[in-house]
Amino acid sequence: MTLREPSAIADGWDAHASDYTRLFSPLTGHIARSMVAIVADRLPPHPRILDIACGPGDLSVAAAQMCAERGGGSVLATDLSLVMVETTAHALSAIAADTRCDVRDGQALDLDDAGFDVAFSCFGIFLFPDRLAAWRSAANALRPGGFLVTSVWRGPEFNELASVQMGPFMSALPSRLTEPKPRASWAGLSTAEGLILEVTETAPFRDAEIHVVDATLVVPSASAMWRGLEGNPITGALISRCTSDEKEVAKKSVIAAFEERTGGSNLPFLLKASCHVLVARRIE
């Protein structure tokens, strides 16, 4: 396992790893398993698999289980967060498959053993500061004809995870942080057309296709959802810019809005979530 250079982004995901695994991994894990299933029949019997931004390891585990069932293959799990990599390594230790976990920047994987049959990124690359470099890095890691499989959230019109969760959150923050209204850096990828266009124009990919995968996020309570927002490196960055009084006002407002949705305190918070899964082939 390689060591990483100091990074504020990596530190943020290190700190969020425990909450992410507990609150959000049941949702993203379902989608990760769907991603593996979508492409499984197109892979060789003993595939070489790369997981970019592996998070707590749900996709790597699904991929390793597939390799174990096939009697061969390998999985390389990578993430900028050391804690995420360690979490993944622990999860993979119970599977009888050839696996490795490395701390690597997906924007510059720098792999000596490129030639993977498939590169997965489950809600990873779309959040990278330099996505274009990451699409190219993924392509460079693949053999000719290999597959890229990645997931991106759909827009709020299809996705309560964006509308019901983020609407009250953004409304509760001080106007100095939300005016003009910030636009998610990945907003252009929330449509199938935008995602296909960026990936195929940036890197040598073709035959792109989109699959819609739906799921439901279940969080134990409205207050647990607030903790998830506070700990997430992206939404947490906005909260960190609040004064202590502003943060307390926002917290009360957001929890109240969430509890109105759930019907009371300490009740499960359910949100429908929808994403696009892109499958594209590296040009031979």
PDB file of C-alpha atoms in Angstrom:
ATOM      1  CA  MET A   1       0.000   0.000   0.000  1.00  0.00           C
ATOM      2  CA  THR A   2       1.549   3.286  -1.079  1.00  0.00           C
ATOM      3  CA  LEU A   3       1.620   6.445   1.040  1.00  0.00           C
ATOM      4  CA  ARG A   4       0.113   9.704  -0.168  1.00  0.00           C
ATOM      5  CA  GLU A   5       1.247  13.286  -0.206  1.00  0.00           C
ATOM      6  CA  PRO A   6      -0.599  15.642   2.197  1.00  0.00           C
ATOM      7  CA  SER A   7      -3.951  16.693   0.705  1.00  0.00           C
ATOM      8  CA  ALA A   8      -6.865  18.672   2.133  1.00  0.00           C
ATOM      9  CA  ILE A   9      -9.256  16.754  -0.121  1.00  0.00           C
ATOM     10  CA  ALA A  10      -7.941  13.410   1.085  1.00  0.00           C
ATOM     11  CA  ASP A  11      -8.048  14.562   4.709  1.00  0.00           C
ATOM     12  CA  GLY A  12     -11.699  15.511   4.276  1.00  0.00           C
ATOM     13  CA  TRP A  13     -12.632  12.072   2.969  1.00  0.00           C
ATOM     14  CA  ASP A  14     -10.523  10.437   5.691  1.00  0.00           C
ATOM     15  CA  ALA A  15     -12.611  12.240   8.295  1.00  0.00           C
ATOM     16  CA  HIS A  16     -15.881  11.397   6.526  1.00  0.00           C
ATOM     17  CA  ALA A  17     -15.101   7.728   5.871  1.00  0.00           C
ATOM     18  CA  SER A  18     -16.835   6.322   8.955  1.00  0.00           C
ATOM     19  CA  ASP A  19     -20.070   8.302   8.462  1.00  0.00           C
ATOM     20  CA  TYR A  20     -20.052   7.613   4.733  1.00  0.00           C
ATOM     21  CA  THR A  21     -19.705   3.885   5.287  1.00  0.00           C
ATOM     22  CA  ARG A  22     -22.449   3.821   7.921  1.00  0.00           C
ATOM     23  CA  LEU A  23     -24.986   6.184   6.311  1.00  0.00           C
ATOM     24  CA  PHE A  24     -24.469   6.134   2.562  1.00  0.00           C
ATOM     25  CA  SER A  25     -22.694   2.893   1.684  1.00  0.00           C
ATOM     26  CA  PRO A  26     -25.939   0.868   1.717  1.00  0.00           C
ATOM     27  CA  LEU A  27     -27.190   3.098  -1.124  1.00  0.00           C
ATOM     28  CA  THR A  28     -23.991   3.414  -3.143  1.00  0.00           C
ATOM     29  CA  GLY A  29     -23.201  -0.243  -2.525  1.00  0.00           C
ATOM     30  CA  HIS A  30     -26.407  -1.280  -4.273  1.00  0.00           C
ATOM     31  CA  ILE A  31     -25.473   0.908  -7.240  1.00  0.00           C
ATOM     32  CA  ALA A  32     -21.901  -0.436  -7.242  1.00  0.00           C
ATOM     33  CA  ARG A  33     -23.156  -4.016  -7.452  1.00  0.00           C
ATOM     34  CA  SER A  34     -25.458  -2.974 -10.305  1.00  0.00           C
ATOM     35  CA  MET A  35     -22.482  -1.484 -12.153  1.00  0.00           C
ATOM     36  CA  VAL A  36     -20.570  -4.760 -11.922  1.00  0.00           C
ATOM     37  CA  ALA A  37     -23.621  -6.714 -13.076  1.00  0.00           C
ATOM     38  CA  ILE A  38     -24.185  -4.442 -16.083  1.00  0.00           C
ATOM     39  CA  VAL A  39     -20.780  -5.207 -17.578  1.00  0.00           C
ATOM     40  CA  ALA A  40     -20.003  -8.661 -16.138  1.00  0.00           C
ATOM     41  CA  ASP A  41     -20.961 -10.629 -19.274  1.00  0.00           C
ATOM     42  CA  ARG A  42     -18.682  -8.481 -21.441  1.00  0.00           C
ATOM     43  CA  LEU A  43     -15.542  -9.212 -19.438  1.00  0.00           C
ATOM     44  CA  PRO A  44     -13.103 -12.080 -20.005  1.00  0.00           C
ATOM     45  CA  PRO A  45     -13.381 -15.124 -17.704  1.00  0.00           C
ATOM     46  CA  HIS A  46     -10.566 -13.867 -15.444  1.00  0.00           C
ATOM     47  CA  PRO A  47     -10.751 -10.063 -15.714  1.00  0.00           C
ATOM     48  CA  ARG A  48      -8.254  -7.477 -14.522  1.00  0.00           C
ATOM     49  CA  ILE A  49     -10.346  -4.883 -12.693  1.00  0.00           C
ATOM     50  CA  LEU A  50      -9.480  -1.345 -11.572  1.00  0.00           C
ATOM     51  CA  ASP A  51     -11.590   0.602  -9.060  1.00  0.00           C
ATOM     52  CA  ILE A  52     -10.940   4.369  -9.111  1.00  0.00           C
ATOM     53  CA  ALA A  53     -12.005   6.246  -5.951  1.00  0.00           C
ATOM     54  CA  CYS A  54     -13.013   3.008  -4.267  1.00  0.00           C
ATOM     55  CA  GLY A  55     -14.450   4.673  -1.154  1.00  0.00           C
ATOM     56  CA  PRO A  56     -15.301   2.052   1.490  1.00  0.00           C
ATOM     57  CA  GLY A  57     -14.926  -0.722  -1.077  1.00  0.00           C
ATOM     58  CA  ASP A  58     -18.426  -1.782  -2.090  1.00  0.00           C
ATOM     59  CA  LEU A  59     -17.595  -2.018  -5.787  1.00  0.00           C
ATOM     60  CA  SER A  60     -14.243  -3.668  -5.167  1.00  0.00           C
ATOM     61  CA  VAL A  61     -15.949  -6.272  -2.988  1.00  0.00           C
ATOM     62  CA  ALA A  62     -18.548  -7.007  -5.680  1.00  0.00           C
ATOM     63  CA  ALA A  63     -15.793  -7.269  -8.301  1.00  0.00           C
ATOM     64  CA  ALA A  64     -13.652  -9.520  -6.099  1.00  0.00           C
ATOM     65  CA  GLN A  65     -16.624 -11.784  -5.402  1.00  0.00           C
ATOM     66  CA  MET A  66     -17.173 -12.106  -9.145  1.00  0.00           C
ATOM     67  CA  CYS A  67     -13.507 -13.064  -9.621  1.00  0.00           C
ATOM     68  CA  ALA A  68     -13.760 -15.627  -6.827  1.00  0.00           C
ATOM     69  CA  GLU A  69     -16.849 -17.174  -8.418  1.00  0.00           C
ATOM     70  CA  ARG A  70     -15.040 -17.366 -11.765  1.00  0.00           C
ATOM     71  CA  GLY A  71     -11.944 -18.890 -10.219  1.00  0.00           C
ATOM     72  CA  GLY A  72      -9.615 -16.095 -11.326  1.00  0.00           C
ATOM     73  CA  GLY A  73      -9.073 -12.442 -12.053  1.00  0.00           C
ATOM     74  CA  SER A  74      -7.745  -9.542 -10.008  1.00  0.00           C
ATOM     75  CA  VAL A  75      -8.903  -6.267  -8.456  1.00  0.00           C
ATOM     76  CA  LEU A  76      -6.855  -3.132  -7.806  1.00  0.00           C
ATOM     77  CA  ALA A  77      -8.705  -0.707  -5.518  1.00  0.00           C
ATOM     78  CA  THR A  78      -7.441   2.891  -5.426  1.00  0.00           C
ATOM     79  CA  ASP A  79      -8.443   6.038  -3.572  1.00  0.00           C
ATOM     80  CA  LEU A  80      -6.824   9.306  -2.499  1.00  0.00           C
ATOM     81  CA  SER A  81      -8.090   8.705   1.057  1.00  0.00           C
ATOM     82  CA  LEU A  82      -5.888   6.408   3.134  1.00  0.00           C
ATOM     83  CA  VAL A  83      -8.783   5.611   5.481  1.00  0.00           C
ATOM     84  CA  MET A  84     -11.005   4.603   2.558  1.00  0.00           C
ATOM     85  CA  VAL A  85      -8.237   2.374   1.197  1.00  0.00           C
ATOM     86  CA  GLU A  86      -7.749   0.739   4.595  1.00  0.00           C
ATOM     87  CA  THR A  87     -11.516   0.209   4.908  1.00  0.00           C
ATOM     88  CA  THR A  88     -11.567  -1.419   1.480  1.00  0.00           C
ATOM     89  CA  ALA A  89      -8.573  -3.607   2.282  1.00  0.00           C
ATOM     90  CA  HIS A  90     -10.327  -4.872   5.399  1.00  0.00           C
ATOM     91  CA  ALA A  91     -13.506  -5.640   3.449  1.00  0.00           C
ATOM     92  CA  LEU A  92     -11.557  -7.502   0.758  1.00  0.00           C
ATOM     93  CA  SER A  93      -9.554  -9.575   3.233  1.00  0.00           C
ATOM     94  CA  ALA A  94     -12.446 -12.013   3.664  1.00  0.00           C
ATOM     95  CA  ILE A  95     -12.683 -12.789  -0.080  1.00  0.00           C
ATOM     96  CA  ALA A  96     -10.555 -15.472  -1.697  1.00  0.00           C
ATOM     97  CA  ALA A  97      -9.457 -13.409  -4.683  1.00  0.00           C
ATOM     98  CA  ASP A  98      -6.371 -11.622  -5.972  1.00  0.00           C
ATOM     99  CA  THR A  99      -6.788  -8.074  -4.634  1.00  0.00           C
ATOM    100  CA  ARG A 100      -4.585  -5.071  -3.973  1.00  0.00           C
ATOM    101  CA  CYS A 101      -5.331  -1.661  -2.433  1.00  0.00           C
ATOM    102  CA  ASP A 102      -3.289   1.454  -3.157  1.00  0.00           C
ATOM    103  CA  VAL A 103      -3.489   5.120  -2.251  1.00  0.00           C
ATOM    104  CA  ARG A 104      -3.498   6.781  -5.680  1.00  0.00           C
ATOM    105  CA  ASP A 105      -4.770   9.992  -7.231  1.00  0.00           C
ATOM    106  CA  GLY A 106      -7.293   9.047  -9.908  1.00  0.00           C
ATOM    107  CA  GLN A 107      -6.334  12.138 -11.885  1.00  0.00           C
ATOM    108  CA  ALA A 108      -2.869  10.638 -12.411  1.00  0.00           C
ATOM    109  CA  LEU A 109      -2.914   6.934 -11.610  1.00  0.00           C
ATOM    110  CA  ASP A 110       0.646   6.376 -12.840  1.00  0.00           C
ATOM    111  CA  LEU A 111       0.187   2.624 -13.224  1.00  0.00           C
ATOM    112  CA  ASP A 112       3.107   0.602 -14.529  1.00  0.00           C
ATOM    113  CA  ASP A 113       0.872  -2.406 -15.158  1.00  0.00           C
ATOM    114  CA  ALA A 114      -1.806  -0.755 -17.290  1.00  0.00           C
ATOM    115  CA  GLY A 115      -3.870  -3.148 -19.361  1.00  0.00           C
ATOM    116  CA  PHE A 116      -7.010  -3.542 -17.252  1.00  0.00           C
ATOM    117  CA  ASP A 117     -10.145  -5.035 -18.767  1.00  0.00           C
ATOM    118  CA  VAL A 118     -12.428  -2.603 -16.947  1.00  0.00           C
ATOM    119  CA  ALA A 119     -12.053   0.574 -14.901  1.00  0.00           C
ATOM    120  CA  PHE A 120     -14.910   1.356 -12.508  1.00  0.00           C
ATOM    121  CA  SER A 121     -15.562   4.621 -10.707  1.00  0.00           C
ATOM    122  CA  CYS A 122     -18.679   4.633  -8.527  1.00  0.00           C
ATOM    123  CA  PHE A 123     -19.485   8.288  -7.771  1.00  0.00           C
ATOM    124  CA  GLY A 124     -15.787   9.105  -7.881  1.00  0.00           C
ATOM    125  CA  ILE A 125     -14.434  10.832 -10.963  1.00  0.00           C
ATOM    126  CA  PHE A 126     -17.427  13.162 -11.344  1.00  0.00           C
ATOM    127  CA  LEU A 127     -16.316  14.943  -8.134  1.00  0.00           C
ATOM    128  CA  PHE A 128     -12.628  15.268  -9.043  1.00  0.00           C
ATOM    129  CA  PRO A 129     -11.152  18.771  -9.366  1.00  0.00           C
ATOM    130  CA  ASP A 130      -9.730  17.789 -12.778  1.00  0.00           C
ATOM    131  CA  ARG A 131     -12.212  15.319 -14.241  1.00  0.00           C
ATOM    132  CA  LEU A 132     -10.755  15.583 -17.719  1.00  0.00           C
ATOM    133  CA  ALA A 133      -7.388  14.352 -16.512  1.00  0.00           C
ATOM    134  CA  ALA A 134      -9.160  11.515 -14.690  1.00  0.00           C
ATOM    135  CA  TRP A 135     -11.045  10.315 -17.793  1.00  0.00           C
ATOM    136  CA  ARG A 136      -7.734  10.251 -19.671  1.00  0.00           C
ATOM    137  CA  SER A 137      -5.971   8.502 -16.797  1.00  0.00           C
ATOM    138  CA  ALA A 138      -8.695   5.829 -16.747  1.00  0.00           C
ATOM    139  CA  ALA A 139      -8.332   5.332 -20.498  1.00  0.00           C
ATOM    140  CA  ASN A 140      -4.563   4.971 -20.160  1.00  0.00           C
ATOM    141  CA  ALA A 141      -5.063   2.220 -17.580  1.00  0.00           C
ATOM    142  CA  LEU A 142      -7.230   0.139 -19.914  1.00  0.00           C
ATOM    143  CA  ARG A 143      -6.241  -2.273 -22.621  1.00  0.00           C
ATOM    144  CA  PRO A 144      -7.585  -1.457 -26.096  1.00  0.00           C
ATOM    145  CA  GLY A 145     -11.235  -2.503 -26.081  1.00  0.00           C
ATOM    146  CA  GLY A 146     -11.438  -2.310 -22.281  1.00  0.00           C
ATOM    147  CA  PHE A 147     -14.420  -0.705 -20.555  1.00  0.00           C
ATOM    148  CA  LEU A 148     -14.950   2.393 -18.459  1.00  0.00           C
ATOM    149  CA  VAL A 149     -17.967   2.124 -16.121  1.00  0.00           C
ATOM    150  CA  THR A 150     -18.848   5.165 -14.023  1.00  0.00           C
ATOM    151  CA  SER A 151     -21.855   6.563 -12.168  1.00  0.00           C
ATOM    152  CA  VAL A 152     -23.140  10.125 -11.768  1.00  0.00           C
ATOM    153  CA  TRP A 153     -26.238  11.415  -9.975  1.00  0.00           C
ATOM    154  CA  ARG A 154     -29.116  12.591 -12.157  1.00  0.00           C
ATOM    155  CA  GLY A 155     -30.585  16.078 -11.742  1.00  0.00           C
ATOM    156  CA  PRO A 156     -33.058  17.107  -9.007  1.00  0.00           C
ATOM    157  CA  GLU A 157     -36.083  16.570 -11.249  1.00  0.00           C
ATOM    158  CA  PHE A 158     -35.320  12.845 -11.121  1.00  0.00           C
ATOM    159  CA  ASN A 159     -33.540  12.704  -7.804  1.00  0.00           C
ATOM    160  CA  GLU A 160     -34.899  13.445  -4.326  1.00  0.00           C
ATOM    161  CA  LEU A 161     -31.368  13.065  -3.042  1.00  0.00           C
ATOM    162  CA  ALA A 162     -30.707  16.394  -4.741  1.00  0.00           C
ATOM    163  CA  SER A 163     -34.050  18.175  -4.387  1.00  0.00           C
ATOM    164  CA  VAL A 164     -35.337  17.127  -0.952  1.00  0.00           C
ATOM    165  CA  GLN A 165     -31.937  16.974   0.713  1.00  0.00           C
ATOM    166  CA  MET A 166     -30.139  19.912  -0.858  1.00  0.00           C
ATOM    167  CA  GLY A 167     -33.095  22.299  -1.180  1.00  0.00           C
ATOM    168  CA  PRO A 168     -33.571  22.885   2.577  1.00  0.00           C
ATOM    169  CA  PHE A 169     -29.829  22.824   3.117  1.00  0.00           C
ATOM    170  CA  MET A 170     -29.073  25.580   0.615  1.00  0.00           C
ATOM    171  CA  SER A 171     -32.060  27.648   1.798  1.00  0.00           C
ATOM    172  CA  ALA A 172     -30.852  27.497   5.396  1.00  0.00           C
ATOM    173  CA  LEU A 173     -27.362  28.824   4.700  1.00  0.00           C
ATOM    174  CA  PRO A 174     -26.536  32.546   4.902  1.00  0.00           C
ATOM    175  CA  SER A 175     -27.207  34.363   1.620  1.00  0.00           C
ATOM    176  CA  ARG A 176     -23.545  35.400   1.382  1.00  0.00           C
ATOM    177  CA  LEU A 177     -22.724  31.726   0.758  1.00  0.00           C
ATOM    178  CA  THR A 178     -25.541  31.000  -1.687  1.00  0.00           C
ATOM    179  CA  GLU A 179     -25.886  34.157  -3.807  1.00  0.00           C
ATOM    180  CA  PRO A 180     -25.319  33.874  -6.633  1.00  0.00           C
ATOM    181  CA  LYS A 181     -26.595  30.325  -6.324  1.00  0.00           C
ATOM    182  CA  PRO A 182     -23.603  27.977  -6.564  1.00  0.00           C
ATOM    183  CA  ARG A 183     -23.747  25.433  -9.360  1.00  0.00           C
ATOM    184  CA  ALA A 184     -22.390  21.971  -8.742  1.00  0.00           C
ATOM    185  CA  SER A 185     -19.166  21.473 -10.660  1.00  0.00           C
ATOM    186  CA  TRP A 186     -20.596  18.263 -12.106  1.00  0.00           C
ATOM    187  CA  ALA A 187     -24.021  19.674 -13.058  1.00  0.00           C
ATOM    188  CA  GLY A 188     -23.247  19.280 -16.757  1.00  0.00           C
ATOM    189  CA  LEU A 189     -22.810  15.531 -16.234  1.00  0.00           C
ATOM    190  CA  SER A 190     -26.241  14.999 -14.676  1.00  0.00           C
ATOM    191  CA  THR A 191     -27.776  14.401 -18.109  1.00  0.00           C
ATOM    192  CA  ALA A 192     -26.997  11.365 -20.227  1.00  0.00           C
ATOM    193  CA  GLU A 193     -26.000  13.604 -23.134  1.00  0.00           C
ATOM    194  CA  GLY A 194     -23.652  15.713 -21.029  1.00  0.00           C
ATOM    195  CA  LEU A 195     -21.936  12.711 -19.496  1.00  0.00           C
ATOM    196  CA  ILE A 196     -21.416  10.951 -22.815  1.00  0.00           C
ATOM    197  CA  LEU A 197     -20.174  14.129 -24.468  1.00  0.00           C
ATOM    198  CA  GLU A 198     -17.546  14.924 -21.840  1.00  0.00           C
ATOM    199  CA  VAL A 199     -16.171  11.394 -21.594  1.00  0.00           C
ATOM    200  CA  THR A 200     -15.990  10.716 -25.340  1.00  0.00           C
ATOM    201  CA  GLU A 201     -14.609  14.151 -26.242  1.00  0.00           C
ATOM    202  CA  THR A 202     -11.966  14.053 -23.503  1.00  0.00           C
ATOM    203  CA  ALA A 203     -10.567  10.536 -23.775  1.00  0.00           C
ATOM    204  CA  PRO A 204     -10.396   7.756 -26.392  1.00  0.00           C
ATOM    205  CA  PHE A 205     -13.755   6.156 -25.638  1.00  0.00           C
ATOM    206  CA  ARG A 206     -16.546   5.106 -27.998  1.00  0.00           C
ATOM    207  CA  ASP A 207     -19.755   3.025 -28.030  1.00  0.00           C
ATOM    208  CA  ALA A 208     -20.990   4.889 -24.954  1.00  0.00           C
ATOM    209  CA  GLU A 209     -24.283   3.805 -23.442  1.00  0.00           C
ATOM    210  CA  ILE A 210     -26.287   4.944 -20.426  1.00  0.00           C
ATOM    211  CA  HIS A 211     -28.159   2.841 -17.879  1.00  0.00           C
ATOM    212  CA  VAL A 212     -30.486   4.364 -15.266  1.00  0.00           C
ATOM    213  CA  VAL A 213     -30.167   2.845 -11.791  1.00  0.00           C
ATOM    214  CA  ASP A 214     -32.629   3.807  -9.052  1.00  0.00           C
ATOM    215  CA  ALA A 215     -32.342   3.169  -5.332  1.00  0.00           C
ATOM    216  CA  THR A 216     -33.522   4.529  -1.973  1.00  0.00           C
ATOM    217  CA  LEU A 217     -31.347   6.161   0.666  1.00  0.00           C
ATOM    218  CA  VAL A 218     -32.445   5.292   4.207  1.00  0.00           C
ATOM    219  CA  VAL A 219     -30.892   7.353   7.012  1.00  0.00           C
ATOM    220  CA  PRO A 220     -31.861   6.661  10.648  1.00  0.00           C
ATOM    221  CA  SER A 221     -33.057  10.199  11.396  1.00  0.00           C
ATOM    222  CA  ALA A 222     -33.085  13.803  10.246  1.00  0.00           C
ATOM    223  CA  SER A 223     -30.300  14.650  12.668  1.00  0.00           C
ATOM    224  CA  ALA A 224     -28.173  11.825  11.249  1.00  0.00           C
ATOM    225  CA  MET A 225     -28.675  13.303   7.784  1.00  0.00           C
ATOM    226  CA  TRP A 226     -27.453  16.673   9.082  1.00  0.00           C
ATOM    227  CA  ARG A 227     -24.341  14.991  10.486  1.00  0.00           C
ATOM    228  CA  GLY A 228     -23.764  13.427   7.096  1.00  0.00           C
ATOM    229  CA  LEU A 229     -24.000  16.832   5.409  1.00  0.00           C
ATOM    230  CA  GLU A 230     -21.693  18.398   7.974  1.00  0.00           C
ATOM    231  CA  GLY A 231     -19.082  15.679   7.580  1.00  0.00           C
ATOM    232  CA  ASN A 232     -19.169  15.516   3.782  1.00  0.00           C
ATOM    233  CA  PRO A 233     -16.150  17.396   2.402  1.00  0.00           C
ATOM    234  CA  ILE A 234     -18.330  19.215  -0.172  1.00  0.00           C
ATOM    235  CA  THR A 235     -21.351  20.348   1.850  1.00  0.00           C
ATOM    236  CA  GLY A 236     -19.206  20.537   4.975  1.00  0.00           C
ATOM    237  CA  ALA A 237     -17.013  23.144   3.283  1.00  0.00           C
ATOM    238  CA  LEU A 238     -20.034  25.463   3.099  1.00  0.00           C
ATOM    239  CA  ILE A 239     -21.005  24.807   6.714  1.00  0.00           C
ATOM    240  CA  SER A 240     -17.455  25.517   7.847  1.00  0.00           C
ATOM    241  CA  ARG A 241     -17.751  29.049   6.437  1.00  0.00           C
ATOM    242  CA  CYS A 242     -20.680  29.798   8.754  1.00  0.00           C
ATOM    243  CA  THR A 243     -20.259  31.507  12.115  1.00  0.00           C
ATOM    244  CA  SER A 244     -21.238  29.409  15.118  1.00  0.00           C
ATOM    245  CA  ASP A 245     -24.598  31.229  15.310  1.00  0.00           C
ATOM    246  CA  GLU A 246     -25.224  30.804  11.569  1.00  0.00           C
ATOM    247  CA  LYS A 247     -24.393  27.131  11.779  1.00  0.00           C
ATOM    248  CA  GLU A 248     -26.814  26.596  14.656  1.00  0.00           C
ATOM    249  CA  VAL A 249     -29.622  28.398  12.813  1.00  0.00           C
ATOM    250  CA  ALA A 250     -28.946  26.358   9.665  1.00  0.00           C
ATOM    251  CA  LYS A 251     -28.828  23.106  11.626  1.00  0.00           C
ATOM    252  CA  LYS A 252     -32.194  23.737  13.293  1.00  0.00           C
ATOM    253  CA  SER A 253     -33.780  24.815  10.017  1.00  0.00           C
ATOM    254  CA  VAL A 254     -32.523  21.817   8.060  1.00  0.00           C
ATOM    255  CA  ILE A 255     -33.430  19.263  10.741  1.00  0.00           C
ATOM    256  CA  ALA A 256     -36.906  20.797  11.062  1.00  0.00           C
ATOM    257  CA  ALA A 257     -37.440  20.540   7.302  1.00  0.00           C
ATOM    258  CA  PHE A 258     -36.215  16.943   7.284  1.00  0.00           C
ATOM    259  CA  GLU A 259     -38.402  16.013  10.271  1.00  0.00           C
ATOM    260  CA  GLU A 260     -41.428  17.491   8.513  1.00  0.00           C
ATOM    261  CA  ARG A 261     -40.631  15.071   5.727  1.00  0.00           C
ATOM    262  CA  THR A 262     -40.243  12.079   8.059  1.00  0.00           C
ATOM    263  CA  GLY A 263     -43.250  12.935  10.234  1.00  0.00           C
ATOM    264  CA  GLY A 264     -41.340  13.411  13.473  1.00  0.00           C
ATOM    265  CA  SER A 265     -38.001  13.196  15.232  1.00  0.00           C
ATOM    266  CA  ASN A 266     -35.918  10.026  15.293  1.00  0.00           C
ATOM    267  CA  LEU A 267     -37.801   8.534  12.359  1.00  0.00           C
ATOM    268  CA  PRO A 268     -36.062   7.147   9.256  1.00  0.00           C
ATOM    269  CA  PHE A 269     -35.391   9.624   6.462  1.00  0.00           C
ATOM    270  CA  LEU A 270     -36.024   8.042   3.044  1.00  0.00           C
ATOM    271  CA  LEU A 271     -35.003   9.617  -0.247  1.00  0.00           C
ATOM    272  CA  LYS A 272     -35.357   8.242  -3.740  1.00  0.00           C
ATOM    273  CA  ALA A 273     -32.076   8.425  -5.626  1.00  0.00           C
ATOM    274  CA  SER A 274     -31.364   8.009  -9.325  1.00  0.00           C
ATOM    275  CA  CYS A 275     -28.140   7.899 -11.268  1.00  0.00           C
ATOM    276  CA  HIS A 276     -26.753   7.357 -14.729  1.00  0.00           C
ATOM    277  CA  VAL A 277     -24.255   4.554 -15.242  1.00  0.00           C
ATOM    278  CA  LEU A 278     -22.102   5.104 -18.300  1.00  0.00           C
ATOM    279  CA  VAL A 279     -20.401   2.206 -20.070  1.00  0.00           C
ATOM    280  CA  ALA A 280     -17.888   3.107 -22.786  1.00  0.00           C
ATOM    281  CA  ARG A 281     -15.208   1.154 -24.637  1.00  0.00           C
ATOM    282  CA  ARG A 282     -11.651   2.346 -25.051  1.00  0.00           C
ATOM    283  CA  ILE A 283     -10.812   2.806 -28.708  1.00  0.00           C
ATOM    284  CA  GLU A 284      -8.555   0.018 -29.946  1.00  0.00           C
TER     285      GLU A 284
END
